[in-house]
mmCIF file of N, CA and C in Angstrom:
data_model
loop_
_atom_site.group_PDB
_atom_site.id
_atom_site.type_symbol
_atom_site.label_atom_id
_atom_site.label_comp_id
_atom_site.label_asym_id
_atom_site.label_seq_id
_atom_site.Cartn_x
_atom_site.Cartn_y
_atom_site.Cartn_z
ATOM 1 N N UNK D 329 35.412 149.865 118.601
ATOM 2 C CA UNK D 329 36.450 150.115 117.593
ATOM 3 C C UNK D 329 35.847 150.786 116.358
ATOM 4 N N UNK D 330 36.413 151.371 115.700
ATOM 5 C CA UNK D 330 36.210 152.060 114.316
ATOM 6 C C UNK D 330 35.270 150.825 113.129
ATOM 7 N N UNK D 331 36.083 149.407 113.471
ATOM 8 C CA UNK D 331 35.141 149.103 112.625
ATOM 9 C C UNK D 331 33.992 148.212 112.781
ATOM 10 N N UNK D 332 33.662 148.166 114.319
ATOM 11 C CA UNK D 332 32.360 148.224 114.929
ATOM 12 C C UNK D 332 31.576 149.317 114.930
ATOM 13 N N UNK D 333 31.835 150.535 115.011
ATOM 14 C CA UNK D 333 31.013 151.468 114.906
ATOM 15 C C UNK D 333 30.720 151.473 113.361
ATOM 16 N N UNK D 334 31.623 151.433 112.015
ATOM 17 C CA UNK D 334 31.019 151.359 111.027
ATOM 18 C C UNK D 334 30.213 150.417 110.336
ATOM 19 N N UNK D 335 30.357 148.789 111.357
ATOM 20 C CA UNK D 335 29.654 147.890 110.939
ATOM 21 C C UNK D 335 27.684 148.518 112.066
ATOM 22 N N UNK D 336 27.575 149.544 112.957
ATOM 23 C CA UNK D 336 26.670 149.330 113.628
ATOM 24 C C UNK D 336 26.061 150.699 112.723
ATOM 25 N N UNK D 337 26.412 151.706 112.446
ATOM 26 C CA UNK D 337 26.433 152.352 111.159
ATOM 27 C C UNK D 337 25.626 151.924 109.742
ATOM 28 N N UNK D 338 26.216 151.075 109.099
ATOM 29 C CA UNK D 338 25.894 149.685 108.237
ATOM 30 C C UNK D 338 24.510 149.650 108.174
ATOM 31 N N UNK D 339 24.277 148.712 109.503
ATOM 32 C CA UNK D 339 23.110 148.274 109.884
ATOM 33 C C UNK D 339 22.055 149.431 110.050
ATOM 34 N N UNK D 340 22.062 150.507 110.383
ATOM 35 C CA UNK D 340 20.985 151.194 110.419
ATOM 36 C C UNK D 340 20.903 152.059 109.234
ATOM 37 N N UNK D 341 22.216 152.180 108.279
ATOM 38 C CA UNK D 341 21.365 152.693 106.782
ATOM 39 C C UNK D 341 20.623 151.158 106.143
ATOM 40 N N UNK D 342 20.962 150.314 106.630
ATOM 41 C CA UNK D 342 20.192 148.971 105.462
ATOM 42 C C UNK D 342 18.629 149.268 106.422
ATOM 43 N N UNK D 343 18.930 149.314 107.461
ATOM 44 C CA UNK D 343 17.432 149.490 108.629
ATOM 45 C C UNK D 343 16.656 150.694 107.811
ATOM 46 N N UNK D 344 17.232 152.030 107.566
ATOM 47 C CA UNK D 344 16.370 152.920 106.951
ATOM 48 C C UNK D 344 16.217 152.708 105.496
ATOM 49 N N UNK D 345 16.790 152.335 104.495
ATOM 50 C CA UNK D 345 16.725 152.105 103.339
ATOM 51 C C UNK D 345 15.341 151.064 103.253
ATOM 52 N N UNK D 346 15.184 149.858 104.344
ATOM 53 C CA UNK D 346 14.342 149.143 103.733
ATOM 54 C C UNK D 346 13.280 149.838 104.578
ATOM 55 N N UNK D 347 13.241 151.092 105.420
ATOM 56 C CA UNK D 347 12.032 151.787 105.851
ATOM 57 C C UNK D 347 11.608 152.861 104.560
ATOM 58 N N UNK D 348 12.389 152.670 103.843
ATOM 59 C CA UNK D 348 11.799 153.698 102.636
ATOM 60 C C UNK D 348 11.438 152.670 101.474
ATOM 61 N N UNK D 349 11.932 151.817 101.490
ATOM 62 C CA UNK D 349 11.040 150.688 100.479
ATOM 63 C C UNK D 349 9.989 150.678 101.171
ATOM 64 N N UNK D 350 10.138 150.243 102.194
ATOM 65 C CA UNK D 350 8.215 149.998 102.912
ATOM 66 C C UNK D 350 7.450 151.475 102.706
ATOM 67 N N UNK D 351 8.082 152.200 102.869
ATOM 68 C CA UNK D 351 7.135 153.268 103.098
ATOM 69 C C UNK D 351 8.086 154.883 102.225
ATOM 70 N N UNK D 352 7.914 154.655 100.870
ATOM 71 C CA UNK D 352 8.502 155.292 100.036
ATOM 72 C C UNK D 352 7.741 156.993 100.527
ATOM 73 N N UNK D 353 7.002 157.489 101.248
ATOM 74 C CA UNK D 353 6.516 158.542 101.432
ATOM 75 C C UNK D 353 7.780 159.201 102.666
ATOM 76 N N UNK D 354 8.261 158.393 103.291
ATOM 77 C CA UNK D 354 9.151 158.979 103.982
ATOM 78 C C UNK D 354 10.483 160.045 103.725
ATOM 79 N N UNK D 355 9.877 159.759 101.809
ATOM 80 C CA UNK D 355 11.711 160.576 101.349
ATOM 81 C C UNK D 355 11.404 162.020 101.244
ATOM 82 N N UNK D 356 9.069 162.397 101.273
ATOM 83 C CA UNK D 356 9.077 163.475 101.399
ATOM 84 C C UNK D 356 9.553 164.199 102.687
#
């Protein structure tokens, strides 16, 4: 459904956001 795909969505910007806290070189 629409708002399973935006909850699975969700989850992988919080997944990359805290891959750029860990590793702030990634935003080059």
């Amino acid at each position: 459904t629409e708002i399973e795909d935006f909850g699975l969505l969700y989850l992988d910007e919080m997944e990359v956001i805290g891959n750029i806290h860990e590793n702030p070189e990634l935003l080059k």
